[in-house]
CSV table of C-alpha atoms in Angstrom, one decimal:
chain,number,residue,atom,x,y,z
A,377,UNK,CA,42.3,-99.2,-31.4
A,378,UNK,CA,44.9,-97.3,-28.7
A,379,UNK,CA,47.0,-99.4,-26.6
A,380,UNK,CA,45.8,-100.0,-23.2
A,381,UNK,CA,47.0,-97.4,-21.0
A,382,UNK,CA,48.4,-99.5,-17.4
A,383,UNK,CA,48.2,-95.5,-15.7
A,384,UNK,CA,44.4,-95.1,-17.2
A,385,UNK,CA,43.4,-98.2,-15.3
A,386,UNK,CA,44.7,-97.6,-12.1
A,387,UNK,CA,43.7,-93.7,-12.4
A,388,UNK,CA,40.2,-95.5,-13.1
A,389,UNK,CA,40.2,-98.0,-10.1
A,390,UNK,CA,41.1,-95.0,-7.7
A,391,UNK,CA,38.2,-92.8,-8.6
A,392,UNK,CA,36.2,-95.6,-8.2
A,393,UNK,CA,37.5,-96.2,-4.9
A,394,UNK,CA,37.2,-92.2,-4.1
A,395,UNK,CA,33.7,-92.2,-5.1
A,396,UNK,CA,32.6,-94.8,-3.1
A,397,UNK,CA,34.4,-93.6,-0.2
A,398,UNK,CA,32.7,-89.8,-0.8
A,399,UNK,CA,29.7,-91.8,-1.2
A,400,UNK,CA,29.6,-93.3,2.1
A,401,UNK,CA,30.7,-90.2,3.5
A,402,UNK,CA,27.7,-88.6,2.4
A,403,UNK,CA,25.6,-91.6,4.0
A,404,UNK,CA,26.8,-91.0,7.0
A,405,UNK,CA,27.3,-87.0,7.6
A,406,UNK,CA,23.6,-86.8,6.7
A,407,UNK,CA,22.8,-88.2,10.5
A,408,UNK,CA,25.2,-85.2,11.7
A,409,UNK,CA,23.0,-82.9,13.7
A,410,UNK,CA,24.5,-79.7,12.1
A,411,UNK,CA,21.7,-77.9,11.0
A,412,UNK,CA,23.3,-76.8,7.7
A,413,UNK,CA,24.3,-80.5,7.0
A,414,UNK,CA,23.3,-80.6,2.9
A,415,UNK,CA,20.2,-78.6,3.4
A,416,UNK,CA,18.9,-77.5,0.3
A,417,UNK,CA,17.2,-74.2,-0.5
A,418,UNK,CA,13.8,-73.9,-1.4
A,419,UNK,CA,12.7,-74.4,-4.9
A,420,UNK,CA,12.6,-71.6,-6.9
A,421,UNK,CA,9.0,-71.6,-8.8
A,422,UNK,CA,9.6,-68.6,-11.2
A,423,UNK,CA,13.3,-70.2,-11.9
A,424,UNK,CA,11.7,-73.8,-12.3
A,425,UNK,CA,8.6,-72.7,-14.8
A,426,UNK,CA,11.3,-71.4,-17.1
A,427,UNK,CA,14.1,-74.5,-16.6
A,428,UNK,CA,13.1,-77.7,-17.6
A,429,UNK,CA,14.9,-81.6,-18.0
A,430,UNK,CA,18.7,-81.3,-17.3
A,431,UNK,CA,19.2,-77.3,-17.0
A,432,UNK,CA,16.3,-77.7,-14.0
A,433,UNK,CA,18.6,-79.9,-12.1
A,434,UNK,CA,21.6,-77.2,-11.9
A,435,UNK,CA,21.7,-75.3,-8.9
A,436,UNK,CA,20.4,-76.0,-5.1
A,437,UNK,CA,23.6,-77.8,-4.1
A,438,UNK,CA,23.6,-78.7,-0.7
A,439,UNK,CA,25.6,-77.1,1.7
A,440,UNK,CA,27.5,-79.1,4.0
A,441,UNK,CA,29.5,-79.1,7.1
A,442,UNK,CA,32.8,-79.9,6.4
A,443,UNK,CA,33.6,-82.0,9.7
A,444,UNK,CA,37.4,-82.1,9.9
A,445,UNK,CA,38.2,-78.6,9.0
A,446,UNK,CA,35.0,-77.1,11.8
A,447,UNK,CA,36.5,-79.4,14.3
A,448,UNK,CA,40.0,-77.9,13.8
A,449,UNK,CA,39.3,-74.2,14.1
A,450,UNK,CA,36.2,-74.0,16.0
A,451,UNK,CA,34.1,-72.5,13.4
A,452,UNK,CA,31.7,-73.5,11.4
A,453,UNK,CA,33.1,-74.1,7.4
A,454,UNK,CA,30.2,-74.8,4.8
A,455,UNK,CA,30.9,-75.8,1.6
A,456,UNK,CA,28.6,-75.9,-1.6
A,457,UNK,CA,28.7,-78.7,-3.2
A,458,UNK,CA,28.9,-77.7,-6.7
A,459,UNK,CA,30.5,-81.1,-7.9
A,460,UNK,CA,26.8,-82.3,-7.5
A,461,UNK,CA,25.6,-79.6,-10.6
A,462,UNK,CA,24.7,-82.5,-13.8
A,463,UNK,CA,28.2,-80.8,-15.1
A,464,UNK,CA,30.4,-81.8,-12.2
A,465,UNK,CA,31.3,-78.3,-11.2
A,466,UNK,CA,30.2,-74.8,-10.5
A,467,UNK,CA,30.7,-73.7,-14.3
A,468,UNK,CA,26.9,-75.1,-15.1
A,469,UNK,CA,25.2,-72.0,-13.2
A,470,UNK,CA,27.6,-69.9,-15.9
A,471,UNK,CA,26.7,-72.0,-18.6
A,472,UNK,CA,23.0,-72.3,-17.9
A,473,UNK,CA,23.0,-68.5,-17.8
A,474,UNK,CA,24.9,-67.4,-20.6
A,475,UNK,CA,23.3,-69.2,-23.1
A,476,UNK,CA,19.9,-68.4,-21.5
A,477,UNK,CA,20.6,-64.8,-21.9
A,478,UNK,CA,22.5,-65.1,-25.5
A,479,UNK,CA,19.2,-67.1,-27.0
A,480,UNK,CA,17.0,-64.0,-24.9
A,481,UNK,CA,18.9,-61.6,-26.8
A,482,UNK,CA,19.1,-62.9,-30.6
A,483,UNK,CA,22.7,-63.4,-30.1
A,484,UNK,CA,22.3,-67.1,-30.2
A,485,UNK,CA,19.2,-69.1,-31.7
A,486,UNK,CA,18.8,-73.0,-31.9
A,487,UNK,CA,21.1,-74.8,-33.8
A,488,UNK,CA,23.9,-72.7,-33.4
A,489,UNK,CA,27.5,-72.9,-32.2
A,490,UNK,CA,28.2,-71.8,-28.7
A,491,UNK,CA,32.3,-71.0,-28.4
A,492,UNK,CA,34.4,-70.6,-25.9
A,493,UNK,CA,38.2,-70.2,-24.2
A,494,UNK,CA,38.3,-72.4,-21.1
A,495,UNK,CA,40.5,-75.0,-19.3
A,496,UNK,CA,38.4,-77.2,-18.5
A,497,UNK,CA,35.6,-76.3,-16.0
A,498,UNK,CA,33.0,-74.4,-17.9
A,499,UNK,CA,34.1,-76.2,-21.5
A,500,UNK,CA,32.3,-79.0,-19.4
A,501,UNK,CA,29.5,-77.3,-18.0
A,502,UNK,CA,28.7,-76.0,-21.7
A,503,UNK,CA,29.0,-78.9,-23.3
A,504,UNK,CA,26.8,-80.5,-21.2
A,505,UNK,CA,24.0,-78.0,-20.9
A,506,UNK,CA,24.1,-76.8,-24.8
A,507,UNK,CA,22.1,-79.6,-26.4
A,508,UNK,CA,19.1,-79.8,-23.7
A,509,UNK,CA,19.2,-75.9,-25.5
A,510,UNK,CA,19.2,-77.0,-29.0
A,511,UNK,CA,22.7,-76.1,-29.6
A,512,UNK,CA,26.3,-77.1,-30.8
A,513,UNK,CA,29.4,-76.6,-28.7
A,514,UNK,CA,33.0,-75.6,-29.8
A,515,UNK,CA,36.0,-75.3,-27.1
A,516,UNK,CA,39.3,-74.2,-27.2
A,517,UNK,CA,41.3,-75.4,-24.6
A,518,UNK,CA,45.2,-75.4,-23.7
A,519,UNK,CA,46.9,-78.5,-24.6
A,520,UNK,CA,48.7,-78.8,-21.3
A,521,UNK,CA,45.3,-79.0,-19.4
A,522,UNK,CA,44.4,-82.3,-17.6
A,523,UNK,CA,43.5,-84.3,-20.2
A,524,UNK,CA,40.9,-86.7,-18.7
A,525,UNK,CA,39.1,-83.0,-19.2
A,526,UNK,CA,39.4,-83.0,-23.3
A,527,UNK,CA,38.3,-86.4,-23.4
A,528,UNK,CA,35.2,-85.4,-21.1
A,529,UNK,CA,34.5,-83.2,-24.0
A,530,UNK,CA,34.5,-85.0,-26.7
A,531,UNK,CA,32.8,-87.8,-24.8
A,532,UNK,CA,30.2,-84.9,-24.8
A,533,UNK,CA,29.6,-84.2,-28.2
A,534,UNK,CA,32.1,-80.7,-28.3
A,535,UNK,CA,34.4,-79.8,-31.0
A,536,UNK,CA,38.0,-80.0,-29.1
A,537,UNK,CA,40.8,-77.6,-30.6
A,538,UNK,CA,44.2,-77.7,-28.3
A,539,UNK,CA,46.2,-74.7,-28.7
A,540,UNK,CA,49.7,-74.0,-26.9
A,541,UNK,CA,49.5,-72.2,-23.6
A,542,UNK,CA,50.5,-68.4,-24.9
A,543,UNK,CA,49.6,-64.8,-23.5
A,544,UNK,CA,46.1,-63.3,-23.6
A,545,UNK,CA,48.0,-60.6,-25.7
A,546,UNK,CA,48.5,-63.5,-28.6
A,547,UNK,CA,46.2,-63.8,-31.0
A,548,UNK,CA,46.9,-67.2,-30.7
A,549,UNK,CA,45.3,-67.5,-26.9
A,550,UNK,CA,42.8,-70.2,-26.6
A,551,UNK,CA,40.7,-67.2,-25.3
A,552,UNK,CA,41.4,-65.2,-29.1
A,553,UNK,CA,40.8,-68.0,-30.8
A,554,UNK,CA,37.3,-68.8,-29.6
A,555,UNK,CA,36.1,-65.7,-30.3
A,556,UNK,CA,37.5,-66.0,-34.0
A,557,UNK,CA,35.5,-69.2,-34.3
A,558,UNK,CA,32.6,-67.7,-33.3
A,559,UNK,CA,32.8,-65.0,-35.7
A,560,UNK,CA,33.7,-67.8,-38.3
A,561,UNK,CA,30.6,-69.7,-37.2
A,562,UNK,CA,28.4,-66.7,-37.8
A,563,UNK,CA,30.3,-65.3,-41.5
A,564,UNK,CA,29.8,-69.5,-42.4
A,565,UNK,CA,26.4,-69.3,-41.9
A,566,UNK,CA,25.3,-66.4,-43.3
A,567,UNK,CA,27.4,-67.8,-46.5
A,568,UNK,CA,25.4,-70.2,-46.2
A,569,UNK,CA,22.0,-68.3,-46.0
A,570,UNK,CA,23.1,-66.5,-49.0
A,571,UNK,CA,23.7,-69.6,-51.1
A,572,UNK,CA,20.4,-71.1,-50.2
A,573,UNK,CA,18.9,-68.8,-52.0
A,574,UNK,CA,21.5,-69.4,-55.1
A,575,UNK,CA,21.0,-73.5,-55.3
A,576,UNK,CA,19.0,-74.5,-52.7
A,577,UNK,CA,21.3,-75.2,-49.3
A,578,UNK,CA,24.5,-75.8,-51.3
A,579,UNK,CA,27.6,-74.4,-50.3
A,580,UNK,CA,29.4,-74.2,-53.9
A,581,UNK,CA,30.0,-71.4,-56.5
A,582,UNK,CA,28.4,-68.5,-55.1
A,583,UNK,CA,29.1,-65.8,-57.8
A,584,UNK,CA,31.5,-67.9,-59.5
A,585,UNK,CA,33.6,-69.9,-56.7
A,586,UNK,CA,33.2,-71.6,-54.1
A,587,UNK,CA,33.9,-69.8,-50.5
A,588,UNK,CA,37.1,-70.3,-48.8
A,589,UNK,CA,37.8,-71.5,-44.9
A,590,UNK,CA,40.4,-71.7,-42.8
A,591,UNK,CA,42.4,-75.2,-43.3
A,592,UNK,CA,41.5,-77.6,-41.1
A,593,UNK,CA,38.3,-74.9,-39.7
A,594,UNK,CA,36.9,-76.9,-37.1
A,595,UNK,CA,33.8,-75.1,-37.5
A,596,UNK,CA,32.5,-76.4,-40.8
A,597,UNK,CA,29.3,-77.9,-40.2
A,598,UNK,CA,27.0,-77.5,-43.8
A,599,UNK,CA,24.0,-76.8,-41.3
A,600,UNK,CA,25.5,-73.7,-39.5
A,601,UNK,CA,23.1,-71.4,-37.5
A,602,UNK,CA,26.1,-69.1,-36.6
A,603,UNK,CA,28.2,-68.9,-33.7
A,604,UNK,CA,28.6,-67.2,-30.3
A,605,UNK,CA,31.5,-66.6,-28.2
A,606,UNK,CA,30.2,-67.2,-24.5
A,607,UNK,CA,33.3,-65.2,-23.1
A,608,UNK,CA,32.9,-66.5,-20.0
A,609,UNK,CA,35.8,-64.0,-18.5
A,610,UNK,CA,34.4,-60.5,-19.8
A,611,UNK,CA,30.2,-61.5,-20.0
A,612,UNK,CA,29.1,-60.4,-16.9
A,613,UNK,CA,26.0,-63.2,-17.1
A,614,UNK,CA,29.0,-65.1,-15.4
A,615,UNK,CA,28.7,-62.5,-12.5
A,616,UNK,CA,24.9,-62.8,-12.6
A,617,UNK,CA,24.0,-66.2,-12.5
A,618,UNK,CA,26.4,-66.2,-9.1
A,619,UNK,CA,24.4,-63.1,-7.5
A,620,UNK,CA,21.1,-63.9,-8.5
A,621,UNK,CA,21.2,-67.5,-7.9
A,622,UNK,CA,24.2,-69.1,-6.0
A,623,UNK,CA,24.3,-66.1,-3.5
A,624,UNK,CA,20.9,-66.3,-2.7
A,625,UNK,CA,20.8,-70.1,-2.4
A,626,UNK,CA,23.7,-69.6,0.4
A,627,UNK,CA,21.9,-67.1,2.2
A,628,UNK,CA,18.4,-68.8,2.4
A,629,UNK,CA,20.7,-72.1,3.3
A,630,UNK,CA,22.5,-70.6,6.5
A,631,UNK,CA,19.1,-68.1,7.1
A,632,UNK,CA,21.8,-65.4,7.1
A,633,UNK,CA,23.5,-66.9,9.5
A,634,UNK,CA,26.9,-66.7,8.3
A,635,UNK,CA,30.2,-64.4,9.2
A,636,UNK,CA,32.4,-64.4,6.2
A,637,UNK,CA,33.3,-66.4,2.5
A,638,UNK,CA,36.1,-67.1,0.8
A,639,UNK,CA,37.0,-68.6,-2.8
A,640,UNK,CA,39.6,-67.9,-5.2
A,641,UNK,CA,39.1,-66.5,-8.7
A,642,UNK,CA,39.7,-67.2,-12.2
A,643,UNK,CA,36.9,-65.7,-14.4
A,644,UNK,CA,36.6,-63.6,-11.0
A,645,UNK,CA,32.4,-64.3,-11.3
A,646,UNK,CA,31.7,-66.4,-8.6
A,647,UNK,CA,33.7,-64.6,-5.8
A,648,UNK,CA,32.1,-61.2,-7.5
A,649,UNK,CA,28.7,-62.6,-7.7
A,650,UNK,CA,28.5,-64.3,-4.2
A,651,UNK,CA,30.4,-61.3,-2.6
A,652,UNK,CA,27.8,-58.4,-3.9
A,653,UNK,CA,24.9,-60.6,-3.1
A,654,UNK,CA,26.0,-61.1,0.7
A,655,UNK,CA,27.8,-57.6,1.1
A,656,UNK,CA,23.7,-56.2,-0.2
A,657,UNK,CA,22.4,-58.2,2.4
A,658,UNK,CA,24.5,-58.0,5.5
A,659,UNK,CA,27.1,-55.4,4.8
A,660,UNK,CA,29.2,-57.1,7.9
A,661,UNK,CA,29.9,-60.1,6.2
A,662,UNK,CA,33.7,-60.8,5.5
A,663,UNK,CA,34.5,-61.5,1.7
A,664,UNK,CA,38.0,-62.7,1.1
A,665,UNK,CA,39.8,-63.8,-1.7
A,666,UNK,CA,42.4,-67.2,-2.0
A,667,UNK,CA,45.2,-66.8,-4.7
A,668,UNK,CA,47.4,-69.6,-6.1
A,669,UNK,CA,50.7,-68.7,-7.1
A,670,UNK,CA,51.4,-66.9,-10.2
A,671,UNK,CA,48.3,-65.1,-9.7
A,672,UNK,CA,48.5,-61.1,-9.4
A,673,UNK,CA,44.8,-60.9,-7.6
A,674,UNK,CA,46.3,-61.1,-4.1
A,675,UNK,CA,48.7,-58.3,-5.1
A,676,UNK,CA,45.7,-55.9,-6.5
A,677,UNK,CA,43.3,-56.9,-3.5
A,678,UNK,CA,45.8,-56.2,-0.8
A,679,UNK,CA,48.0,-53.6,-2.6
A,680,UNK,CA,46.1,-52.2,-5.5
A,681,UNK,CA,48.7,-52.8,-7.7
A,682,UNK,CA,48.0,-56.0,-9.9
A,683,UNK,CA,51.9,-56.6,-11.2
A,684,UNK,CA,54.5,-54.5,-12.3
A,685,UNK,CA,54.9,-53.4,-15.4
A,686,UNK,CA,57.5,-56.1,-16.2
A,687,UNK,CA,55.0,-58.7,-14.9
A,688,UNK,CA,52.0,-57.7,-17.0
A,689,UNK,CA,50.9,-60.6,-19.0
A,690,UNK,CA,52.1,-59.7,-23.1
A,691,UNK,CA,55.6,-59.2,-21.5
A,692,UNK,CA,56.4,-62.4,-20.7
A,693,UNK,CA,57.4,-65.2,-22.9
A,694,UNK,CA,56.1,-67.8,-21.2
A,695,UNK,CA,53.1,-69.2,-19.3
A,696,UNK,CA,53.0,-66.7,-16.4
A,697,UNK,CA,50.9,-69.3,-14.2
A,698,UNK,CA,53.5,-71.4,-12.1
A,699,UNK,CA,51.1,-73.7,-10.4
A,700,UNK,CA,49.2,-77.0,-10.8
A,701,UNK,CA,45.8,-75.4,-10.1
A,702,UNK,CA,43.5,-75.3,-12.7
A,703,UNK,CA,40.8,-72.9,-13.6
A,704,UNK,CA,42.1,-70.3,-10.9
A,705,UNK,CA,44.6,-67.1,-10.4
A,706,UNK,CA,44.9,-64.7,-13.3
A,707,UNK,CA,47.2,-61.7,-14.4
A,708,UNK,CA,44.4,-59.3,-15.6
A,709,UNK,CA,41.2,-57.9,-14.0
A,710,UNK,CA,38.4,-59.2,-16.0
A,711,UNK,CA,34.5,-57.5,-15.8
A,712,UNK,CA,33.3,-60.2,-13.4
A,713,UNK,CA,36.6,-59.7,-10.8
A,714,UNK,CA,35.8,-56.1,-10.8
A,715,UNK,CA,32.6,-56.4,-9.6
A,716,UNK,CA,34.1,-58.2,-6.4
A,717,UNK,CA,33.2,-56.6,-2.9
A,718,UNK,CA,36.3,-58.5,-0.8
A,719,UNK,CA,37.5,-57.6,2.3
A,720,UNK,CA,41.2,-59.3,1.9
A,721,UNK,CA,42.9,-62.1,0.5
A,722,UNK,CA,45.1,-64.7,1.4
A,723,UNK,CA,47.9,-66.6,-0.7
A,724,UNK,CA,47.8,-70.7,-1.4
A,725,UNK,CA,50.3,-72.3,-2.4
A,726,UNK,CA,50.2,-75.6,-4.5
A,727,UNK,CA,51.9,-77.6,-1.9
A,728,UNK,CA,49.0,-76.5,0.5
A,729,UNK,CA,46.1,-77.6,-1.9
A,730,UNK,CA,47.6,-80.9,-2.6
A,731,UNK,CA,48.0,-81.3,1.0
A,732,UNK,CA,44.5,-80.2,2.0
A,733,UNK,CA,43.1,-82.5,-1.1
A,734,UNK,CA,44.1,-85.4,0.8
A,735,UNK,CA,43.2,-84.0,4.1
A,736,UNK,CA,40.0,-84.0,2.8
A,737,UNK,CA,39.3,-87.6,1.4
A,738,UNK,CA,40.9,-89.3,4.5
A,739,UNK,CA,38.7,-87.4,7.2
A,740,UNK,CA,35.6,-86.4,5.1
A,741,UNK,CA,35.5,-88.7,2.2
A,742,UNK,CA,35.1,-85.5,0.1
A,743,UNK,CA,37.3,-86.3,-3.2
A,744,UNK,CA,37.9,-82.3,-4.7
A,745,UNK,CA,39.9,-80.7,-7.4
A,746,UNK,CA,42.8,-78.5,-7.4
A,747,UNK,CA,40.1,-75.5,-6.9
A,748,UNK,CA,38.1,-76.9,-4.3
A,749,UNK,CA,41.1,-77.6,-1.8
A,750,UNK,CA,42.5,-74.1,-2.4
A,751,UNK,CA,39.4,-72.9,-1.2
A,752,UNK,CA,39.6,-74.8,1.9
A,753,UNK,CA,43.0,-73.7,2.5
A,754,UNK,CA,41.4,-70.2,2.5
A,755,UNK,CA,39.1,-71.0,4.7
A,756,UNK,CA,40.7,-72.4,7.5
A,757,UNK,CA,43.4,-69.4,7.3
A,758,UNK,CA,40.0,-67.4,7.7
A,759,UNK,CA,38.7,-69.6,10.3
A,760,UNK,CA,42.0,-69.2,12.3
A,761,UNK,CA,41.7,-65.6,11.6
A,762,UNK,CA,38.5,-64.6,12.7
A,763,UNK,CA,38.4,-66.9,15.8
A,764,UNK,CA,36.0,-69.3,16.7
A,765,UNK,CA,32.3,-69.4,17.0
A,766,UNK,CA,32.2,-68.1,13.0
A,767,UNK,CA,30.7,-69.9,10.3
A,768,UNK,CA,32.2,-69.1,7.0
A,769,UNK,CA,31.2,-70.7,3.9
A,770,UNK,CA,33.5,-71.5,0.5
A,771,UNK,CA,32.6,-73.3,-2.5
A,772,UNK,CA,33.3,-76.9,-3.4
A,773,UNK,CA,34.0,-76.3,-7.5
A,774,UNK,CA,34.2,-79.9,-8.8
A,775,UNK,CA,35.5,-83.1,-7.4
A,776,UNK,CA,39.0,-85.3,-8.4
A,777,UNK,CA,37.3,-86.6,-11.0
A,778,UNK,CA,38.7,-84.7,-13.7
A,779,UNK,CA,42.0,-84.1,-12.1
A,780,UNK,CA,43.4,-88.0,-12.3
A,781,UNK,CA,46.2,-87.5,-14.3
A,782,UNK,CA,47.7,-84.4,-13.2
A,783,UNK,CA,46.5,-82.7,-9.3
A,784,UNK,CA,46.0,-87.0,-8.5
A,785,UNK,CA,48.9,-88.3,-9.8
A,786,UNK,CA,51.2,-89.6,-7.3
A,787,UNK,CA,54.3,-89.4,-10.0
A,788,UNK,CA,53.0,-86.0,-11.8
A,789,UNK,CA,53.1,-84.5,-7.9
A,790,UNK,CA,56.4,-86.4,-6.9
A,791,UNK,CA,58.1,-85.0,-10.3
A,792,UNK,CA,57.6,-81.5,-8.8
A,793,UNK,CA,58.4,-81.8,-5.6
A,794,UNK,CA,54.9,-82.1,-4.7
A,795,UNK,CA,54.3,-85.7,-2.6
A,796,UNK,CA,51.8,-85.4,0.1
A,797,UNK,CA,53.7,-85.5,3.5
A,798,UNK,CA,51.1,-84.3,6.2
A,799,UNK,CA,49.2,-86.3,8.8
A,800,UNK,CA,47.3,-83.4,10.0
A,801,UNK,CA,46.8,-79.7,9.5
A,802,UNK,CA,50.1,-79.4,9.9
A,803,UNK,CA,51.3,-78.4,6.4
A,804,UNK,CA,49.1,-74.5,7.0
A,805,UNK,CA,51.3,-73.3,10.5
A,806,UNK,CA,53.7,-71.3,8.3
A,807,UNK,CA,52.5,-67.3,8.7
């Protein structure tokens, strides 16, 4: 048994002490007579005779006023509470819809091993919506990623394979290396079809010898049904599940009233889904886009250039990211991004989201992640942009939960420069 970890416990006892405070907070903002105060959207009957048990309880987040930043600008800033999803984040509309639409196609049948590239976030959300679909998950993950998040996973049932943080160029990219596990999945399996037929559901000495994987293949189960790569940056079901279902949900939630969103991107699908839906519906509602550092989207959304050519990811020898956000900014336009209506963007910086994260929890009792704060950032520089008298909605991702020992870590944050100083909103006057 490990050694008792002094840093564990008192990460433990100070979600605890978050939860309950976001707890109480949503106690007592539900007597707040905003009228978009965590109202839900109506049900969805065709959605709901198709989803059943766990998958049925993703989606219809409430929407809520968040009090300290609307009292600060004048406008009125919604957020979706995604954190609420069974998953924890925003990632479980992604995963419910990917493998809905893989097991629709053939790609993916029961039993069989869903893959994927992903820091944390949607790893999550597919390894907690797989089984209730009859199937196996297998993530890759960087192994510089929170890692209260790998643990989550495992905790989960997932396979867990840490890879160094390298270029989406390298084969070697947690990305590239979940789609060779899928494909391994799916060669294992049909191996394995094939020697049923030989000696019954044995494995050995087809044709003479016995077949050959990769040492140390994570993917080795001797009941393999084959393996699919969700791809959750290039499969535009990402994109779909936000503009069929989350865009909707925040238009029937506001009743249209609403001036303008903002979120930042990683995979690029929710701020495309959401986007399209609410450009289709009201072309005059603002779209705009928040970037971490390190992130070339700002660049290509307000310039059209996405980096220069010394700057494209495969040309650098390092991580390219330099921030402690997780799960958001990127160096390459993906399917879903491209499918972005935006208006602008604004740039975040990691100081800013920290900041704001704490903001957050002492007014609101609202206890977020790295993503969720750098949304907030965006939207009070949009709220401050627009005026007052607009309501502008952003998306909650996931809460602290999952961010304990890196984005909550008073020493991890102090190390780089990073401690909290604000009383205030004073840390977003810069230009």
């Amino acid at each position: 048994m490990a050694a008792a970890n002094p840093a564990g416990t008192v990460f433990a006892a100070a979600a605890t002490v978050a939860s309950s405070a976001a707890l109480l907070s949503y106690v007592l903002m539900s007597n707040h007579r905003s009228k978009f105060l965590w109202k839900r959207s109506p049900t969805n009957p065709r959605r709901n005779r198709r989803r059943s048990g766990l998958v049925a309880a993703v989606g219809d987040t409430p929407l809520i006023r968040i009090n300290s930043l609307s009292d600060a600008t004048g406008c009125e800033i919604l957020g979706k509470a995604e954190f609420l999803n069974p998953g924890g984040s925003v990632k479980d509309r992604v995963a419910v819809k990917i493998i809905e639409e893989a097991l629709d196609s053939g790609e993916l049948v029961q039993g069989g091993v869903v893959t994927e590239g992903s820091a944390g976030s949607t790893a999550i959300s597919l390894a907690t919506v797989a089984p209730a679909f009859g199937c196996k998950c297998h993530v890759v993950i960087p192994d510089d990623v929170a890692i209260e998040k790998s643990q989550i996973l495992e905790a989960l049932g997932a396979t867990v394979e840490r890879v160094r943080p390298v270029s989406i160029t390298h084969r070697d990219h947690y990305v590239n290396v979940a789609r060779r596990r899928a494909l391994e999945a799916t060669k294992l399996a049909a191996i394995q079809r094939e020697a049923s037929k030989i000696e019954g559901n044995s494995l050995v000495h087809i044709n003479g010898h016995t077949p050959q994987q990769e040492a140390c293949h994570p993917i080795s189960s001797t009941d393999c049904k084959g393996g699919f790569f969700a791809d959750q940056f290039e499969n535009l079901a990402n994109f779909r599940a936000h503009y069929e279902w989350t865009g909707p949900e925040i238009w029937e939630q506001t009743r249209g009233n609403l001036h303008a969103f903002v979120a930042a991107a990683g995979t690029g699908g929710t701020v495309a889904g959401i986007s399209r839906f609410l450009k289709e519906k009201n072309p005059n509602i603002k779209c705009f886009l928040i970037d971490p550092p390190g992130s070339g989207l700002f660049n290509k959304v307000t310039r059209g250039v996405m980096y220069t050519r010394e700057e494209a990811e495969g040309r650098r020898l390092k991580n390219p990211f330099d921030t402690i956000t997780e799960g958001i900014g990127i160096n390459r336009l993906t399917k879903n991004f491209l499918m972005a209506e935006l208006d602008g963007a604004y740039r975040g910086t990691d100081g800013e989201a920290v900041e704001m994260s704490r903001f957050l929890l002492k007014n609101d009792g609202l206890f977020v992640g790295s993503s969720s704060a750098m949304n907030c950032v965006g939207a009070v520089r949009l709220a401050r942009s627009l005026g007052p008298g607009h309501t502008i909605v952003t998306i909650l991702c996931d809460s602290g939960m999952r961010h304990l020992s890196k984005f909550h870590n008073a020493q991890y944050l102090a190390d780089r420069g990073l401690t909290p100083y604000a009383t205030g909103l004073e840390f977003l006057d810069h230009p």
